[in-house]
Amino acid sequence: MPAQLDQIIIIDIEATCWEGTPPPHQESEIIEIGICTFDIATAKPLTKDSILVKPERSQVSEFCTQLTTLTQTQVDQGIPFRDACALLKDKYLSHKRVWASYGEYDKNQFQKQCQSRHIPYPFSSNHLNIKTLFAIVQALPKPTGMAGALEILNFPLEGTHHRGGDDAWNIGRIFSHIILTARN
Ligand code: AMP
Ligand code: MG
């Protein structure tokens, strides 16, 4: 099926985490899915959204709250991961569009979590890694993190770093710069 080339869906997830390895009987799970829709015609980020997901096999640690600002109370109000995947398809046509993330982490975590829970993978196989693209376009010696990319572009970080919606939006701004530079 050819990809629907009206929008690109930019995804940034947050997951339960700890300073080192997970404690016994816990595993890293998606707790927030940030989504930025990106208009291909104008090469601009369009909308920003955040889906909170209730973890089933782990709890939000103090470390995780410090990193993301997300608390257990907040994610307890989230929806099941299965419903979040269905929402991505229904609302964002995630299975029909090209989608993008900053690095491979978001894709790997989605694949792992869908596989282990027998949940249909909500994305097409058409994935763009904006971290690699940015390093190539800028001729960097090695890929840099999202905050580093914003610094190189002299773009102030908008919103809260390590919140999915804000991260996805900021990645959209980086991607916009890449595309507009290529078109000019
Ligand atoms: P980010 O998109 O950079 O906010 O990171 C996505 C997820 O990666 C976070 O929600 C954490 O689960 C994990 N992560 C990021 N940075 C760290 C860190 N310094 N230590 C442990 N986990 C991290
Ligand atoms: Mg993030």
PDB file of C-alpha atoms and ligand atoms in Angstrom:
ATOM      1  CA  MET A   1       0.000   0.000   0.000  1.00  0.00           C
ATOM      2  CA  PRO A   2       1.564   3.384  -0.917  1.00  0.00           C
ATOM      3  CA  ALA A   3       1.880   5.731   2.046  1.00  0.00           C
ATOM      4  CA  GLN A   4      -0.638   8.531   2.406  1.00  0.00           C
ATOM      5  CA  LEU A   5       1.617  11.552   1.819  1.00  0.00           C
ATOM      6  CA  ASP A   6      -0.400  14.370   3.354  1.00  0.00           C
ATOM      7  CA  GLN A   7       1.051  14.229   6.848  1.00  0.00           C
ATOM      8  CA  ILE A   8       3.896  12.588   8.711  1.00  0.00           C
ATOM      9  CA  ILE A   9       3.188  11.404  12.241  1.00  0.00           C
ATOM     10  CA  ILE A  10       6.034  12.234  14.635  1.00  0.00           C
ATOM     11  CA  ILE A  11       6.062  10.060  17.754  1.00  0.00           C
ATOM     12  CA  ASP A  12       7.925  10.482  21.047  1.00  0.00           C
ATOM     13  CA  ILE A  13       7.285   8.078  23.904  1.00  0.00           C
ATOM     14  CA  GLU A  14       8.031   8.268  27.597  1.00  0.00           C
ATOM     15  CA  ALA A  15       8.400   5.033  29.539  1.00  0.00           C
ATOM     16  CA  THR A  16       8.797   3.861  33.123  1.00  0.00           C
ATOM     17  CA  CYS A  17      12.472   4.012  34.021  1.00  0.00           C
ATOM     18  CA  TRP A  18      14.961   3.701  36.846  1.00  0.00           C
ATOM     19  CA  GLU A  19      18.445   4.946  37.490  1.00  0.00           C
ATOM     20  CA  GLY A  20      19.895   1.547  36.509  1.00  0.00           C
ATOM     21  CA  THR A  21      18.200  -1.715  35.610  1.00  0.00           C
ATOM     22  CA  PRO A  22      14.504  -2.222  36.463  1.00  0.00           C
ATOM     23  CA  PRO A  23      13.734  -3.590  39.941  1.00  0.00           C
ATOM     24  CA  PRO A  24      12.685  -7.267  40.147  1.00  0.00           C
ATOM     25  CA  HIS A  25       9.361  -8.074  38.441  1.00  0.00           C
ATOM     26  CA  GLN A  26       9.159  -4.717  36.672  1.00  0.00           C
ATOM     27  CA  GLU A  27       9.915  -3.774  33.082  1.00  0.00           C
ATOM     28  CA  SER A  28      10.040  -0.510  31.160  1.00  0.00           C
ATOM     29  CA  GLU A  29       6.613   0.297  29.694  1.00  0.00           C
ATOM     30  CA  ILE A  30       5.196   3.153  27.654  1.00  0.00           C
ATOM     31  CA  ILE A  31       3.417   5.718  29.845  1.00  0.00           C
ATOM     32  CA  GLU A  32       3.037   8.581  27.358  1.00  0.00           C
ATOM     33  CA  ILE A  33       2.756   8.750  23.582  1.00  0.00           C
ATOM     34  CA  GLY A  34       3.478  12.204  22.222  1.00  0.00           C
ATOM     35  CA  ILE A  35       2.185  12.874  18.713  1.00  0.00           C
ATOM     36  CA  CYS A  36       2.975  15.768  16.427  1.00  0.00           C
ATOM     37  CA  THR A  37       1.285  15.829  13.040  1.00  0.00           C
ATOM     38  CA  PHE A  38       3.503  17.344  10.367  1.00  0.00           C
ATOM     39  CA  ASP A  39       2.048  18.859   7.202  1.00  0.00           C
ATOM     40  CA  ILE A  40       4.086  17.748   4.196  1.00  0.00           C
ATOM     41  CA  ALA A  41       2.882  20.527   1.839  1.00  0.00           C
ATOM     42  CA  THR A  42       4.064  23.358   4.109  1.00  0.00           C
ATOM     43  CA  ALA A  43       6.736  21.311   5.960  1.00  0.00           C
ATOM     44  CA  LYS A  44       5.458  22.651   9.291  1.00  0.00           C
ATOM     45  CA  PRO A  45       4.396  20.911  12.485  1.00  0.00           C
ATOM     46  CA  LEU A  46       0.602  21.141  12.717  1.00  0.00           C
ATOM     47  CA  THR A  47      -0.801  19.690  15.950  1.00  0.00           C
ATOM     48  CA  LYS A  48       0.485  18.335  19.238  1.00  0.00           C
ATOM     49  CA  ASP A  49      -1.152  15.658  21.375  1.00  0.00           C
ATOM     50  CA  SER A  50      -0.305  13.469  24.346  1.00  0.00           C
ATOM     51  CA  ILE A  51      -1.856  10.101  25.172  1.00  0.00           C
ATOM     52  CA  LEU A  52      -1.238   8.917  28.730  1.00  0.00           C
ATOM     53  CA  VAL A  53      -0.962   5.135  29.052  1.00  0.00           C
ATOM     54  CA  LYS A  54      -1.529   3.197  32.267  1.00  0.00           C
ATOM     55  CA  PRO A  55       1.379   0.806  32.893  1.00  0.00           C
ATOM     56  CA  GLU A  56       0.482  -2.804  33.775  1.00  0.00           C
ATOM     57  CA  ARG A  57       3.820  -4.335  34.712  1.00  0.00           C
ATOM     58  CA  SER A  58       5.632  -1.444  36.396  1.00  0.00           C
ATOM     59  CA  GLN A  59       5.247   1.671  38.505  1.00  0.00           C
ATOM     60  CA  VAL A  60       6.473   5.213  37.995  1.00  0.00           C
ATOM     61  CA  SER A  61       9.601   5.623  40.122  1.00  0.00           C
ATOM     62  CA  GLU A  62      10.722   8.821  41.805  1.00  0.00           C
ATOM     63  CA  PHE A  63      13.578   8.888  39.260  1.00  0.00           C
ATOM     64  CA  CYS A  64      11.081   8.659  36.394  1.00  0.00           C
ATOM     65  CA  THR A  65       8.968  11.505  37.815  1.00  0.00           C
ATOM     66  CA  GLN A  66      12.082  13.651  38.139  1.00  0.00           C
ATOM     67  CA  LEU A  67      12.989  12.963  34.513  1.00  0.00           C
ATOM     68  CA  THR A  68       9.544  13.256  32.909  1.00  0.00           C
ATOM     69  CA  THR A  69       7.409  15.104  35.521  1.00  0.00           C
ATOM     70  CA  LEU A  70       4.880  12.262  35.100  1.00  0.00           C
ATOM     71  CA  THR A  71       3.525  10.760  38.347  1.00  0.00           C
ATOM     72  CA  GLN A  72       1.875   7.416  39.099  1.00  0.00           C
ATOM     73  CA  THR A  73      -1.370   9.325  39.847  1.00  0.00           C
ATOM     74  CA  GLN A  74      -1.297  10.907  36.389  1.00  0.00           C
ATOM     75  CA  VAL A  75      -0.630   7.686  34.486  1.00  0.00           C
ATOM     76  CA  ASP A  76      -3.280   5.880  36.550  1.00  0.00           C
ATOM     77  CA  GLN A  77      -5.727   8.112  34.616  1.00  0.00           C
ATOM     78  CA  GLY A  78      -4.230   6.877  31.343  1.00  0.00           C
ATOM     79  CA  ILE A  79      -5.770   4.399  28.918  1.00  0.00           C
ATOM     80  CA  PRO A  80      -4.638   0.783  28.335  1.00  0.00           C
ATOM     81  CA  PHE A  81      -1.775   0.356  25.837  1.00  0.00           C
ATOM     82  CA  ARG A  82      -4.062  -1.660  23.549  1.00  0.00           C
ATOM     83  CA  ASP A  83      -6.559   1.237  23.363  1.00  0.00           C
ATOM     84  CA  ALA A  84      -3.741   3.733  22.748  1.00  0.00           C
ATOM     85  CA  CYS A  85      -2.579   1.676  19.746  1.00  0.00           C
ATOM     86  CA  ALA A  86      -6.131   1.564  18.385  1.00  0.00           C
ATOM     87  CA  LEU A  87      -6.447   5.338  18.872  1.00  0.00           C
ATOM     88  CA  LEU A  88      -3.263   5.962  16.873  1.00  0.00           C
ATOM     89  CA  LYS A  89      -4.766   4.077  13.957  1.00  0.00           C
ATOM     90  CA  ASP A  90      -8.284   5.535  14.208  1.00  0.00           C
ATOM     91  CA  LYS A  91      -7.386   9.171  14.858  1.00  0.00           C
ATOM     92  CA  TYR A  92      -4.003   9.510  13.136  1.00  0.00           C
ATOM     93  CA  LEU A  93      -4.098   6.778  10.452  1.00  0.00           C
ATOM     94  CA  SER A  94      -0.725   5.710  11.861  1.00  0.00           C
ATOM     95  CA  HIS A  95      -0.797   2.480   9.813  1.00  0.00           C
ATOM     96  CA  LYS A  96      -1.187   4.396   6.516  1.00  0.00           C
ATOM     97  CA  ARG A  97       1.217   7.271   6.965  1.00  0.00           C
ATOM     98  CA  VAL A  98       4.966   7.674   7.111  1.00  0.00           C
ATOM     99  CA  TRP A  99       5.906   8.097  10.745  1.00  0.00           C
ATOM    100  CA  ALA A 100       9.049   9.434  12.352  1.00  0.00           C
ATOM    101  CA  SER A 101      10.882   9.555  15.652  1.00  0.00           C
ATOM    102  CA  TYR A 102      14.173  10.892  16.960  1.00  0.00           C
ATOM    103  CA  GLY A 103      16.302   7.715  17.001  1.00  0.00           C
ATOM    104  CA  GLU A 104      15.198   4.092  16.962  1.00  0.00           C
ATOM    105  CA  TYR A 105      14.175   3.822  20.621  1.00  0.00           C
ATOM    106  CA  ASP A 106      10.485   4.659  20.130  1.00  0.00           C
ATOM    107  CA  LYS A 107      10.132   2.149  17.284  1.00  0.00           C
ATOM    108  CA  ASN A 108      11.952  -0.620  19.186  1.00  0.00           C
ATOM    109  CA  GLN A 109       9.877  -0.111  22.333  1.00  0.00           C
ATOM    110  CA  PHE A 110       6.599  -0.168  20.351  1.00  0.00           C
ATOM    111  CA  GLN A 111       7.643  -3.353  18.550  1.00  0.00           C
ATOM    112  CA  LYS A 112       8.683  -5.035  21.789  1.00  0.00           C
ATOM    113  CA  GLN A 113       5.580  -4.030  23.735  1.00  0.00           C
ATOM    114  CA  CYS A 114       3.147  -4.962  20.940  1.00  0.00           C
ATOM    115  CA  GLN A 115       4.853  -8.323  20.475  1.00  0.00           C
ATOM    116  CA  SER A 116       4.940  -9.278  24.144  1.00  0.00           C
ATOM    117  CA  ARG A 117       1.233  -8.416  24.611  1.00  0.00           C
ATOM    118  CA  HIS A 118      -0.049  -9.708  21.281  1.00  0.00           C
ATOM    119  CA  ILE A 119      -1.305  -6.254  20.325  1.00  0.00           C
ATOM    120  CA  PRO A 120      -1.384  -5.282  16.620  1.00  0.00           C
ATOM    121  CA  TYR A 121       1.513  -2.948  15.775  1.00  0.00           C
ATOM    122  CA  PRO A 122      -0.147   0.403  14.979  1.00  0.00           C
ATOM    123  CA  PHE A 123       2.433   1.773  12.508  1.00  0.00           C
ATOM    124  CA  SER A 124       3.356   1.259   8.888  1.00  0.00           C
ATOM    125  CA  SER A 125       6.826  -0.067   8.076  1.00  0.00           C
ATOM    126  CA  ASN A 126       7.615   3.382   6.685  1.00  0.00           C
ATOM    127  CA  HIS A 127       9.681   4.866   9.527  1.00  0.00           C
ATOM    128  CA  LEU A 128      12.016   7.877   9.363  1.00  0.00           C
ATOM    129  CA  ASN A 129      14.827   8.326  11.879  1.00  0.00           C
ATOM    130  CA  ILE A 130      15.188  12.107  12.238  1.00  0.00           C
ATOM    131  CA  LYS A 131      18.241  11.769  14.522  1.00  0.00           C
ATOM    132  CA  THR A 132      20.229  10.084  11.754  1.00  0.00           C
ATOM    133  CA  LEU A 133      18.851  12.440   9.119  1.00  0.00           C
ATOM    134  CA  PHE A 134      19.854  15.491  11.176  1.00  0.00           C
ATOM    135  CA  ALA A 135      23.403  14.157  11.728  1.00  0.00           C
ATOM    136  CA  ILE A 136      23.798  13.552   7.978  1.00  0.00           C
ATOM    137  CA  VAL A 137      22.362  16.913   6.895  1.00  0.00           C
ATOM    138  CA  GLN A 138      24.540  18.775   9.414  1.00  0.00           C
ATOM    139  CA  ALA A 139      27.603  16.582   8.688  1.00  0.00           C
ATOM    140  CA  LEU A 140      27.998  15.874  12.418  1.00  0.00           C
ATOM    141  CA  PRO A 141      30.749  13.453  13.473  1.00  0.00           C
ATOM    142  CA  LYS A 142      28.123  11.515  15.445  1.00  0.00           C
ATOM    143  CA  PRO A 143      24.363  11.828  16.080  1.00  0.00           C
ATOM    144  CA  THR A 144      23.265  14.261  18.777  1.00  0.00           C
ATOM    145  CA  GLY A 145      20.259  14.209  21.121  1.00  0.00           C
ATOM    146  CA  MET A 146      17.149  16.291  20.501  1.00  0.00           C
ATOM    147  CA  ALA A 147      18.220  19.074  22.870  1.00  0.00           C
ATOM    148  CA  GLY A 148      21.618  19.181  21.148  1.00  0.00           C
ATOM    149  CA  ALA A 149      19.976  19.475  17.729  1.00  0.00           C
ATOM    150  CA  LEU A 150      17.839  22.400  18.927  1.00  0.00           C
ATOM    151  CA  GLU A 151      20.984  24.082  20.264  1.00  0.00           C
ATOM    152  CA  ILE A 152      22.790  23.670  16.947  1.00  0.00           C
ATOM    153  CA  LEU A 153      19.810  25.314  15.211  1.00  0.00           C
ATOM    154  CA  ASN A 154      19.571  28.039  17.874  1.00  0.00           C
ATOM    155  CA  PHE A 155      15.976  27.006  18.519  1.00  0.00           C
ATOM    156  CA  PRO A 156      14.790  27.388  22.128  1.00  0.00           C
ATOM    157  CA  LEU A 157      13.313  24.166  23.514  1.00  0.00           C
ATOM    158  CA  GLU A 158       9.531  24.702  23.662  1.00  0.00           C
ATOM    159  CA  GLY A 159       7.585  23.184  26.567  1.00  0.00           C
ATOM    160  CA  THR A 160       8.928  20.544  28.949  1.00  0.00           C
ATOM    161  CA  HIS A 161      11.828  18.313  27.879  1.00  0.00           C
ATOM    162  CA  HIS A 162      11.040  14.585  28.347  1.00  0.00           C
ATOM    163  CA  ARG A 163       7.283  15.083  27.994  1.00  0.00           C
ATOM    164  CA  GLY A 164       6.097  13.194  24.925  1.00  0.00           C
ATOM    165  CA  GLY A 165       3.903  15.884  23.367  1.00  0.00           C
ATOM    166  CA  ASP A 166       6.485  18.632  23.778  1.00  0.00           C
ATOM    167  CA  ASP A 167       9.361  16.420  22.605  1.00  0.00           C
ATOM    168  CA  ALA A 168       7.358  15.378  19.518  1.00  0.00           C
ATOM    169  CA  TRP A 169       6.596  19.037  18.759  1.00  0.00           C
ATOM    170  CA  ASN A 170      10.263  20.039  19.093  1.00  0.00           C
ATOM    171  CA  ILE A 171      11.280  17.143  16.820  1.00  0.00           C
ATOM    172  CA  GLY A 172       8.706  18.508  14.355  1.00  0.00           C
ATOM    173  CA  ARG A 173      10.469  21.879  14.414  1.00  0.00           C
ATOM    174  CA  ILE A 174      13.841  20.205  13.722  1.00  0.00           C
ATOM    175  CA  PHE A 175      12.315  18.176  10.890  1.00  0.00           C
ATOM    176  CA  SER A 176      10.747  21.330   9.446  1.00  0.00           C
ATOM    177  CA  HIS A 177      14.177  22.962   9.317  1.00  0.00           C
ATOM    178  CA  ILE A 178      15.647  19.929   7.534  1.00  0.00           C
ATOM    179  CA  ILE A 179      12.876  19.804   4.920  1.00  0.00           C
ATOM    180  CA  LEU A 180      12.652  23.558   4.258  1.00  0.00           C
ATOM    181  CA  THR A 181      16.435  23.754   3.821  1.00  0.00           C
ATOM    182  CA  ALA A 182      16.298  20.895   1.314  1.00  0.00           C
ATOM    183  CA  ARG A 183      13.445  22.508  -0.643  1.00  0.00           C
ATOM    184  CA  ASN A 184      15.067  25.918  -0.950  1.00  0.00           C
TER     185      ASN A 184
HETATM  186  P1  AMP B   1      13.069  11.038  26.017  1.00  0.00           P
HETATM  187  O1  AMP B   1      12.240  10.928  24.762  1.00  0.00           O
HETATM  188  O2  AMP B   1      14.419  11.561  25.819  1.00  0.00           O
HETATM  189  O3  AMP B   1      12.261  11.851  26.988  1.00  0.00           O
HETATM  190  O4  AMP B   1      13.247   9.590  26.611  1.00  0.00           O
HETATM  191  C1  AMP B   1      12.293   8.590  26.464  1.00  0.00           C
HETATM  192  C2  AMP B   1      12.379   7.619  27.616  1.00  0.00           C
HETATM  193  O5  AMP B   1      13.696   7.072  27.678  1.00  0.00           O
HETATM  194  C3  AMP B   1      12.126   8.185  29.004  1.00  0.00           C
HETATM  195  O6  AMP B   1      10.742   8.267  29.320  1.00  0.00           O
HETATM  196  C4  AMP B   1      12.827   7.150  29.865  1.00  0.00           C
HETATM  197  O7  AMP B   1      12.068   5.975  29.997  1.00  0.00           O
HETATM  198  C5  AMP B   1      14.046   6.823  29.031  1.00  0.00           C
HETATM  199  N1  AMP B   1      15.165   7.693  29.411  1.00  0.00           N
HETATM  200  C6  AMP B   1      15.553   8.848  28.827  1.00  0.00           C
HETATM  201  N2  AMP B   1      16.612   9.400  29.454  1.00  0.00           N
HETATM  202  C7  AMP B   1      16.895   8.554  30.472  1.00  0.00           C
HETATM  203  C8  AMP B   1      17.890   8.535  31.513  1.00  0.00           C
HETATM  204  N3  AMP B   1      18.804   9.509  31.614  1.00  0.00           N
HETATM  205  N4  AMP B   1      17.866   7.496  32.400  1.00  0.00           N
HETATM  206  C9  AMP B   1      16.971   6.510  32.308  1.00  0.00           C
HETATM  207  N5  AMP B   1      16.018   6.464  31.350  1.00  0.00           N
HETATM  208  C10 AMP B   1      15.976   7.459  30.462  1.00  0.00           C
HETATM  209 MG    MG B   2      10.587  12.233  25.125  1.00  0.00          MG
END
